[in-house]
Amino acid sequence: MALAKSHLVISLVVSCLLILTGCESSQVHFNKHVALFIFGDSLFDPGNNNYINTTTELQANFWPYGESYFHPPTGRFSDGRIIPDFIAEFAGLPLIPAYLDPNNNEFLYGANFASAGSGVLDETQPTIAVKLTTQLQYFTDLVKYYRKKLGDVKAEQLLSDAVFLFSCGSNDYQFLLERNESSLLYDEYVEMVIGNLTQVFKVIHEKGGRKIGITTLTPLGCLLPVRAERPDNTCDQELNIISSLHDKALSKKLQDLTQQWEGFMYSKFELQIEITKRMKNPSKYGLKVGNSACCGTGPFRAINSCGGKRETREFELCDNPNDYLLFDPYHPTEAANLQLAELFWEGDSKVTSPYNLKSLFQVTYVDIIQHTTQ
């Protein structure tokens, strides 16, 4: 009951800080940088897979990746910037580089641990991607670094103010279906994924983190490679059911955690819904093509051959990625990533809830403590 009351107070403080001009500390704290820590898979990977022993299926450090912004390519799975890059820009931060980049030794603004192919479960492609539990270990190593470099008080301030961004889960469900483990019921598997993800959140909370931003799954059943393999080129409803089960379980768990953990706040972005909208009606969102990739080959350019360094060598490349929702069969273009990032940053409660990311960056845990003790 006390924690529930605490969350109500937090909600009121957030409303105060965002609406009332009398809450002056809001702008002061927003001008001070808030660190950003990024976890997950290829949607958020800035190039960590350049530095591990993996396959080119899980790398993007070759042309035409990055062609619209990065020269040479960095390893981002897009023609340019990805969602965390734009979030960092909106928050007044520099680009958060790959944690594994040996040239990166400054973590004052945060770190990006995301790895293409990564899963929430350890058994999801553990040898060719940086699994989420390993990403978490990198973060705990950084906590020790902060305490040593900044001292305990400043380190705790940095961590409590920081935002922790996640994109994960899609690879776990794709991997499950590839293994054809029919003995595992979908709801049991979802429970495993959400359970492991909760343990990651728990460690972050124990280390002082309070603010989580997370996307729902990508639209697994409507991915171009899935549709291209089906006789009628329609979405796979079985996969969509799994996506729905995951997203509902994630929502419930996040709501529960706000009642159980002191100061816990989150922003959940409806990524699946927003991508599906643009697949079905691209022109409504300033795009021309939603049902084919800019780069790839075969029907819908759904064979992931972009760059010619994977199993299939031949590929086609569109003239203008800005016309497309997807750059390769799985990943958005820079233009689409910008739209998605803007919604994650300042979308209304139908798109990102219960808070958007801008709210999480503006409100520091110090603000909450000060207002709850006045």
Tab-separated table of C-alpha atoms in Angstrom:
chain	number	residue	atom	x	y	z
A	1	MET	CA	0.000	0.000	0.000
A	2	ALA	CA	2.849	2.377	0.825
A	3	LEU	CA	4.481	1.733	-2.538
A	4	ALA	CA	1.182	2.250	-4.362
A	5	LYS	CA	0.826	5.598	-2.589
A	6	SER	CA	4.433	6.407	-3.506
A	7	HIS	CA	3.661	5.783	-7.183
A	8	LEU	CA	0.631	8.055	-6.992
A	9	VAL	CA	2.842	10.797	-5.573
A	10	ILE	CA	5.341	10.221	-8.388
A	11	SER	CA	2.543	10.583	-10.953
A	12	LEU	CA	1.437	13.848	-9.375
A	13	VAL	CA	5.000	15.159	-9.303
A	14	VAL	CA	5.482	14.280	-12.983
A	15	SER	CA	2.281	16.139	-13.864
A	16	CYS	CA	3.447	19.114	-11.803
A	17	LEU	CA	6.837	19.233	-13.457
A	18	LEU	CA	5.452	18.981	-16.982
A	19	ILE	CA	2.485	21.327	-16.660
A	20	LEU	CA	2.897	23.935	-13.942
A	21	THR	CA	5.273	26.801	-14.571
A	22	GLY	CA	5.805	27.108	-10.837
A	23	CYS	CA	7.858	23.884	-10.738
A	24	GLU	CA	11.095	25.591	-11.697
A	25	SER	CA	13.433	22.666	-11.014
A	26	SER	CA	12.138	20.818	-14.079
A	27	GLN	CA	13.976	23.041	-16.590
A	28	VAL	CA	17.106	23.140	-14.453
A	29	HIS	CA	17.380	19.364	-14.409
A	30	PHE	CA	16.522	19.042	-18.106
A	31	ASN	CA	19.447	21.308	-18.981
A	32	LYS	CA	21.748	19.011	-17.008
A	33	HIS	CA	22.565	15.911	-19.019
A	34	VAL	CA	20.886	12.634	-18.127
A	35	ALA	CA	22.816	9.488	-19.042
A	36	LEU	CA	21.344	6.967	-21.498
A	37	PHE	CA	22.029	3.231	-21.282
A	38	ILE	CA	20.868	1.094	-24.206
A	39	PHE	CA	20.246	-2.658	-24.249
A	40	GLY	CA	18.847	-5.006	-26.836
A	41	ASP	CA	19.055	-6.287	-30.373
A	42	SER	CA	19.682	-5.118	-33.946
A	43	LEU	CA	17.132	-2.297	-33.785
A	44	PHE	CA	19.393	-0.574	-31.237
A	45	ASP	CA	22.854	-2.025	-32.097
A	46	PRO	CA	25.259	0.812	-33.059
A	47	GLY	CA	28.004	-1.624	-34.105
A	48	ASN	CA	28.860	-3.833	-31.130
A	49	ASN	CA	28.805	-6.872	-33.403
A	50	ASN	CA	31.788	-5.443	-35.291
A	51	TYR	CA	33.899	-6.515	-32.320
A	52	ILE	CA	32.700	-10.071	-31.665
A	53	ASN	CA	33.150	-13.362	-33.474
A	54	THR	CA	29.883	-13.588	-35.383
A	55	THR	CA	28.411	-13.964	-38.872
A	56	THR	CA	27.795	-11.260	-41.485
A	57	GLU	CA	24.087	-12.087	-41.099
A	58	LEU	CA	24.395	-10.215	-37.789
A	59	GLN	CA	26.692	-7.406	-38.963
A	60	ALA	CA	26.033	-4.213	-40.910
A	61	ASN	CA	29.457	-2.552	-41.119
A	62	PHE	CA	29.502	-2.522	-44.921
A	63	TRP	CA	27.920	-0.475	-47.726
A	64	PRO	CA	25.105	0.391	-48.325
A	65	TYR	CA	24.362	0.394	-44.585
A	66	GLY	CA	24.893	3.893	-43.217
A	67	GLU	CA	24.924	5.463	-46.675
A	68	SER	CA	22.592	8.328	-45.731
A	69	TYR	CA	24.575	9.500	-42.699
A	70	PHE	CA	27.627	7.465	-41.656
A	71	HIS	CA	30.784	7.262	-43.747
A	72	PRO	CA	32.157	4.647	-43.359
A	73	PRO	CA	29.309	2.406	-42.100
A	74	THR	CA	29.274	1.937	-38.317
A	75	GLY	CA	27.379	-1.348	-38.020
A	76	ARG	CA	23.922	0.151	-37.579
A	77	PHE	CA	21.186	-1.819	-39.353
A	78	SER	CA	19.812	1.098	-41.352
A	79	ASP	CA	20.826	3.528	-44.059
A	80	GLY	CA	21.541	6.040	-41.300
A	81	ARG	CA	20.659	6.746	-37.696
A	82	ILE	CA	18.644	4.406	-35.497
A	83	ILE	CA	16.086	5.138	-32.776
A	84	PRO	CA	18.570	5.552	-29.857
A	85	ASP	CA	20.591	8.045	-31.917
A	86	PHE	CA	17.581	10.322	-32.250
A	87	ILE	CA	16.592	9.863	-28.601
A	88	ALA	CA	20.103	10.948	-27.595
A	89	GLU	CA	19.822	13.993	-29.871
A	90	PHE	CA	16.425	14.976	-28.422
A	91	ALA	CA	17.895	14.672	-24.917
A	92	GLY	CA	20.842	16.928	-25.769
A	93	LEU	CA	23.347	14.061	-25.712
A	94	PRO	CA	25.993	13.051	-28.245
A	95	LEU	CA	25.600	9.775	-30.129
A	96	ILE	CA	26.054	6.929	-27.663
A	97	PRO	CA	28.744	4.719	-29.265
A	98	ALA	CA	29.122	0.958	-29.171
A	99	TYR	CA	30.316	-0.203	-25.753
A	100	LEU	CA	32.670	-2.758	-27.327
A	101	ASP	CA	34.360	-0.201	-29.592
A	102	PRO	CA	37.979	-0.161	-28.325
A	103	ASN	CA	38.162	3.560	-29.145
A	104	ASN	CA	35.303	4.286	-26.749
A	105	ASN	CA	36.560	4.926	-23.233
A	106	GLU	CA	34.301	7.779	-22.127
A	107	PHE	CA	30.986	6.761	-20.588
A	108	LEU	CA	29.834	9.972	-18.929
A	109	TYR	CA	26.791	10.134	-21.212
A	110	GLY	CA	25.974	6.427	-20.914
A	111	ALA	CA	26.681	3.356	-23.044
A	112	ASN	CA	25.098	1.222	-25.750
A	113	PHE	CA	25.384	-2.540	-25.171
A	114	ALA	CA	22.863	-3.697	-27.818
A	115	SER	CA	23.851	-6.565	-30.105
A	116	ALA	CA	22.148	-7.805	-33.275
A	117	GLY	CA	20.712	-11.289	-32.748
A	118	SER	CA	20.638	-10.915	-28.982
A	119	GLY	CA	17.971	-12.642	-26.943
A	120	VAL	CA	16.489	-12.196	-23.502
A	121	LEU	CA	17.022	-15.929	-22.935
A	122	ASP	CA	20.602	-17.163	-22.741
A	123	GLU	CA	19.909	-19.988	-25.212
A	124	THR	CA	18.939	-17.570	-28.008
A	125	GLN	CA	22.003	-17.457	-30.298
A	126	PRO	CA	24.446	-17.246	-27.361
A	127	THR	CA	27.629	-17.810	-29.378
A	128	ILE	CA	27.108	-15.243	-32.160
A	129	ALA	CA	25.522	-12.327	-30.293
A	130	VAL	CA	25.959	-10.555	-26.963
A	131	LYS	CA	23.098	-12.000	-24.912
A	132	LEU	CA	21.154	-9.701	-22.629
A	133	THR	CA	22.657	-11.141	-19.441
A	134	THR	CA	26.130	-10.346	-20.794
A	135	GLN	CA	25.000	-6.827	-21.665
A	136	LEU	CA	23.839	-6.535	-18.064
A	137	GLN	CA	27.259	-7.681	-16.859
A	138	TYR	CA	28.880	-4.941	-18.958
A	139	PHE	CA	26.583	-2.457	-17.227
A	140	THR	CA	27.482	-3.714	-13.738
A	141	ASP	CA	31.167	-3.348	-14.690
A	142	LEU	CA	30.412	0.264	-15.630
A	143	VAL	CA	28.754	0.864	-12.263
A	144	LYS	CA	32.030	-0.083	-10.603
A	145	TYR	CA	33.832	2.288	-12.983
A	146	TYR	CA	31.477	5.155	-12.078
A	147	ARG	CA	31.874	4.575	-8.345
A	148	LYS	CA	35.653	4.577	-8.702
A	149	LYS	CA	35.807	7.625	-10.976
A	150	LEU	CA	32.975	9.760	-9.558
A	151	GLY	CA	32.601	8.510	-6.006
A	152	ASP	CA	29.532	6.834	-4.553
A	153	VAL	CA	27.305	9.908	-4.235
A	154	LYS	CA	27.768	11.199	-7.801
A	155	ALA	CA	27.588	7.675	-9.214
A	156	GLU	CA	24.282	7.083	-7.464
A	157	GLN	CA	22.983	10.417	-8.778
A	158	LEU	CA	24.004	9.532	-12.345
A	159	LEU	CA	22.318	6.125	-12.171
A	160	SER	CA	19.085	7.323	-10.534
A	161	ASP	CA	18.710	10.098	-13.110
A	162	ALA	CA	19.620	7.849	-16.079
A	163	VAL	CA	17.196	6.366	-18.616
A	164	PHE	CA	17.578	2.691	-19.568
A	165	LEU	CA	16.370	1.908	-23.085
A	166	PHE	CA	15.410	-1.616	-24.252
A	167	SER	CA	14.491	-3.322	-27.522
A	168	CYS	CA	14.429	-7.078	-27.012
A	169	GLY	CA	12.411	-10.279	-27.264
A	170	SER	CA	11.809	-10.625	-30.997
A	171	ASN	CA	14.796	-12.917	-31.541
A	172	ASP	CA	13.692	-15.235	-28.727
A	173	TYR	CA	10.370	-15.986	-30.410
A	174	GLN	CA	11.851	-16.342	-33.891
A	175	PHE	CA	14.442	-18.716	-32.451
A	176	LEU	CA	11.702	-20.735	-30.721
A	177	LEU	CA	9.852	-21.336	-33.975
A	178	GLU	CA	13.062	-22.210	-35.828
A	179	ARG	CA	13.684	-24.935	-33.236
A	180	ASN	CA	10.092	-26.238	-33.633
A	181	GLU	CA	9.791	-26.959	-29.908
A	182	SER	CA	6.082	-27.712	-29.928
A	183	SER	CA	6.313	-29.143	-26.405
A	184	LEU	CA	6.679	-25.601	-25.051
A	185	LEU	CA	3.374	-23.781	-24.788
A	186	TYR	CA	3.529	-20.209	-25.990
A	187	ASP	CA	2.304	-18.739	-22.714
A	188	GLU	CA	4.975	-20.705	-20.825
A	189	TYR	CA	7.668	-19.416	-23.164
A	190	VAL	CA	6.399	-15.838	-22.829
A	191	GLU	CA	6.533	-16.267	-19.052
A	192	MET	CA	10.184	-17.331	-19.343
A	193	VAL	CA	11.086	-14.328	-21.501
A	194	ILE	CA	9.282	-11.817	-19.265
A	195	GLY	CA	10.745	-13.495	-16.174
A	196	ASN	CA	14.306	-13.136	-17.470
A	197	LEU	CA	13.677	-9.554	-18.541
A	198	THR	CA	12.329	-8.750	-15.081
A	199	GLN	CA	15.533	-10.099	-13.527
A	200	VAL	CA	17.526	-7.683	-15.702
A	201	PHE	CA	15.307	-4.803	-14.587
A	202	LYS	CA	15.757	-5.923	-10.986
A	203	VAL	CA	19.556	-5.754	-11.169
A	204	ILE	CA	19.367	-2.293	-12.745
A	205	HIS	CA	17.006	-1.175	-9.969
A	206	GLU	CA	19.305	-2.615	-7.301
A	207	LYS	CA	22.204	-0.674	-8.833
A	208	GLY	CA	20.194	2.545	-8.587
A	209	GLY	CA	18.405	2.743	-11.959
A	210	ARG	CA	14.799	3.903	-11.837
A	211	LYS	CA	13.603	4.778	-15.354
A	212	ILE	CA	13.014	2.187	-18.101
A	213	GLY	CA	12.061	2.858	-21.715
A	214	ILE	CA	11.069	-0.229	-23.720
A	215	THR	CA	9.507	-1.029	-27.082
A	216	THR	CA	6.933	-3.690	-27.771
A	217	LEU	CA	8.015	-6.410	-30.211
A	218	THR	CA	8.404	-5.828	-33.921
A	219	PRO	CA	5.398	-7.191	-35.895
A	220	LEU	CA	6.796	-10.735	-36.066
A	221	GLY	CA	3.997	-12.255	-38.120
A	222	CYS	CA	4.123	-9.511	-40.761
A	223	LEU	CA	7.876	-9.312	-41.303
A	224	LEU	CA	8.683	-9.333	-45.030
A	225	PRO	CA	10.624	-12.651	-44.938
A	226	VAL	CA	7.674	-14.297	-43.162
A	227	ARG	CA	5.134	-13.013	-45.680
A	228	ALA	CA	7.329	-13.870	-48.666
A	229	GLU	CA	7.428	-17.541	-47.650
A	230	ARG	CA	3.640	-17.855	-47.390
A	231	PRO	CA	1.631	-18.841	-50.501
A	232	ASP	CA	-0.743	-15.890	-50.206
A	233	ASN	CA	1.908	-13.454	-48.864
A	234	THR	CA	-0.234	-12.733	-45.807
A	235	CYS	CA	0.880	-12.287	-42.206
A	236	ASP	CA	1.465	-15.348	-40.017
A	237	GLN	CA	-1.270	-15.187	-37.398
A	238	GLU	CA	0.492	-17.709	-35.159
A	239	LEU	CA	3.446	-15.376	-34.824
A	240	ASN	CA	1.117	-12.439	-34.246
A	241	ILE	CA	-0.529	-14.340	-31.382
A	242	ILE	CA	2.891	-14.806	-29.756
A	243	SER	CA	3.635	-11.091	-30.177
A	244	SER	CA	0.319	-10.205	-28.571
A	245	LEU	CA	0.906	-12.569	-25.628
A	246	HIS	CA	4.342	-11.046	-25.029
A	247	ASP	CA	3.172	-7.445	-25.197
A	248	LYS	CA	0.238	-8.062	-22.836
A	249	ALA	CA	2.482	-9.864	-20.345
A	250	LEU	CA	5.066	-7.071	-20.577
A	251	SER	CA	2.426	-4.414	-19.879
A	252	LYS	CA	1.133	-6.246	-16.838
A	253	LYS	CA	4.616	-6.852	-15.448
A	254	LEU	CA	5.618	-3.197	-15.837
A	255	GLN	CA	2.439	-2.086	-14.079
A	256	ASP	CA	3.140	-4.529	-11.243
A	257	LEU	CA	6.704	-3.295	-10.841
A	258	THR	CA	5.575	0.295	-10.331
A	259	GLN	CA	3.723	-0.948	-7.249
A	260	GLN	CA	6.550	-3.165	-5.990
A	261	TRP	CA	9.746	-1.173	-6.569
A	262	GLU	CA	10.517	2.206	-5.061
A	263	GLY	CA	10.642	5.015	-7.619
A	264	PHE	CA	10.256	2.711	-10.634
A	265	MET	CA	8.983	4.531	-13.737
A	266	TYR	CA	8.664	3.368	-17.326
A	267	SER	CA	7.777	4.345	-20.869
A	268	LYS	CA	6.386	1.591	-23.123
A	269	PHE	CA	6.375	2.400	-26.844
A	270	GLU	CA	3.884	0.654	-29.158
A	271	LEU	CA	6.468	-0.155	-31.831
A	272	GLN	CA	4.505	-3.021	-33.362
A	273	ILE	CA	1.411	-0.890	-33.869
A	274	GLU	CA	3.318	2.037	-35.371
A	275	ILE	CA	5.293	-0.118	-37.816
A	276	THR	CA	2.140	-1.973	-38.873
A	277	LYS	CA	0.372	1.336	-39.568
A	278	ARG	CA	3.185	2.362	-41.905
A	279	MET	CA	3.235	-1.027	-43.622
A	280	LYS	CA	-0.488	-0.757	-44.418
A	281	ASN	CA	-0.686	2.947	-45.274
A	282	PRO	CA	2.782	4.427	-45.915
A	283	SER	CA	1.549	7.537	-47.726
A	284	LYS	CA	-0.267	8.702	-44.588
A	285	TYR	CA	3.156	9.000	-42.933
A	286	GLY	CA	5.071	10.631	-45.785
A	287	LEU	CA	6.441	7.345	-47.153
A	288	LYS	CA	5.864	5.702	-50.523
A	289	VAL	CA	6.644	2.019	-49.891
A	290	GLY	CA	5.642	-0.016	-46.836
A	291	ASN	CA	5.505	-3.557	-48.221
A	292	SER	CA	9.018	-3.909	-49.657
A	293	ALA	CA	12.536	-3.260	-48.426
A	294	CYS	CA	14.846	-0.696	-49.974
A	295	CYS	CA	17.743	-3.179	-49.987
A	296	GLY	CA	17.581	-6.937	-50.609
A	297	THR	CA	16.386	-9.340	-53.294
A	298	GLY	CA	13.458	-11.570	-54.169
A	299	PRO	CA	9.757	-10.849	-53.596
A	300	PHE	CA	9.372	-7.722	-51.416
A	301	ARG	CA	13.219	-7.692	-51.380
A	302	ALA	CA	12.633	-9.976	-48.424
A	303	ILE	CA	15.831	-12.007	-48.818
A	304	ASN	CA	18.303	-10.331	-46.461
A	305	SER	CA	21.174	-10.002	-48.914
A	306	CYS	CA	21.750	-6.266	-48.495
A	307	GLY	CA	25.405	-5.452	-49.110
A	308	GLY	CA	26.224	-8.742	-50.842
A	309	LYS	CA	28.223	-10.193	-47.932
A	310	ARG	CA	25.711	-12.762	-46.719
A	311	GLU	CA	24.645	-16.196	-47.957
A	312	THR	CA	22.838	-14.672	-50.948
A	313	ARG	CA	25.185	-12.281	-52.732
A	314	GLU	CA	22.980	-10.477	-55.247
A	315	PHE	CA	20.917	-7.558	-54.009
A	316	GLU	CA	18.942	-4.588	-55.277
A	317	LEU	CA	19.091	-1.092	-53.814
A	318	CYS	CA	16.386	1.550	-54.083
A	319	ASP	CA	17.179	5.072	-55.283
A	320	ASN	CA	15.816	6.897	-52.241
A	321	PRO	CA	15.646	5.184	-48.832
A	322	ASN	CA	13.536	8.083	-47.522
A	323	ASP	CA	10.623	6.714	-49.567
A	324	TYR	CA	10.708	3.407	-47.686
A	325	LEU	CA	9.625	2.159	-44.272
A	326	LEU	CA	12.258	-0.602	-44.275
A	327	PHE	CA	15.878	-0.408	-45.371
A	328	ASP	CA	16.573	-4.147	-45.277
A	329	PRO	CA	13.845	-6.773	-44.720
A	330	TYR	CA	13.932	-6.393	-40.928
A	331	HIS	CA	15.010	-2.853	-40.087
A	332	PRO	CA	13.572	0.649	-40.630
A	333	THR	CA	15.182	3.365	-42.709
A	334	GLU	CA	16.581	6.455	-41.041
A	335	ALA	CA	13.446	8.360	-42.105
A	336	ALA	CA	11.198	5.806	-40.400
A	337	ASN	CA	13.461	5.613	-37.342
A	338	LEU	CA	13.101	9.376	-36.930
A	339	GLN	CA	9.301	9.106	-36.957
A	340	LEU	CA	9.358	6.245	-34.451
A	341	ALA	CA	11.834	8.038	-32.185
A	342	GLU	CA	9.702	11.201	-32.185
A	343	LEU	CA	6.679	9.165	-31.065
A	344	PHE	CA	8.717	7.409	-28.360
A	345	TRP	CA	10.047	10.792	-27.222
A	346	GLU	CA	6.852	12.863	-27.036
A	347	GLY	CA	3.953	10.697	-28.171
A	348	ASP	CA	0.647	10.711	-26.319
A	349	SER	CA	-0.565	7.921	-24.040
A	350	LYS	CA	-1.973	5.911	-26.962
A	351	VAL	CA	1.550	5.534	-28.347
A	352	THR	CA	3.844	5.592	-25.338
A	353	SER	CA	2.615	5.084	-21.798
A	354	PRO	CA	2.273	5.845	-18.969
A	355	TYR	CA	4.978	8.445	-19.682
A	356	ASN	CA	6.849	9.301	-22.861
A	357	LEU	CA	10.642	9.410	-22.863
A	358	LYS	CA	10.743	13.195	-22.714
A	359	SER	CA	8.952	12.971	-19.364
A	360	LEU	CA	11.458	10.449	-18.053
A	361	PHE	CA	14.389	12.641	-19.064
A	362	GLN	CA	12.848	15.777	-17.580
A	363	VAL	CA	11.959	14.283	-14.223
A	364	THR	CA	14.885	13.185	-12.089
A	365	TYR	CA	14.601	10.985	-9.055
A	366	VAL	CA	15.941	13.891	-6.987
A	367	ASP	CA	12.904	15.928	-8.106
A	368	ILE	CA	10.601	13.179	-6.886
A	369	ILE	CA	12.306	12.893	-3.510
A	370	GLN	CA	12.326	16.673	-3.001
A	371	HIS	CA	8.643	17.040	-3.814
A	372	THR	CA	7.534	14.042	-1.755
A	373	THR	CA	9.350	15.368	1.338
A	374	GLN	CA	8.107	18.958	1.107
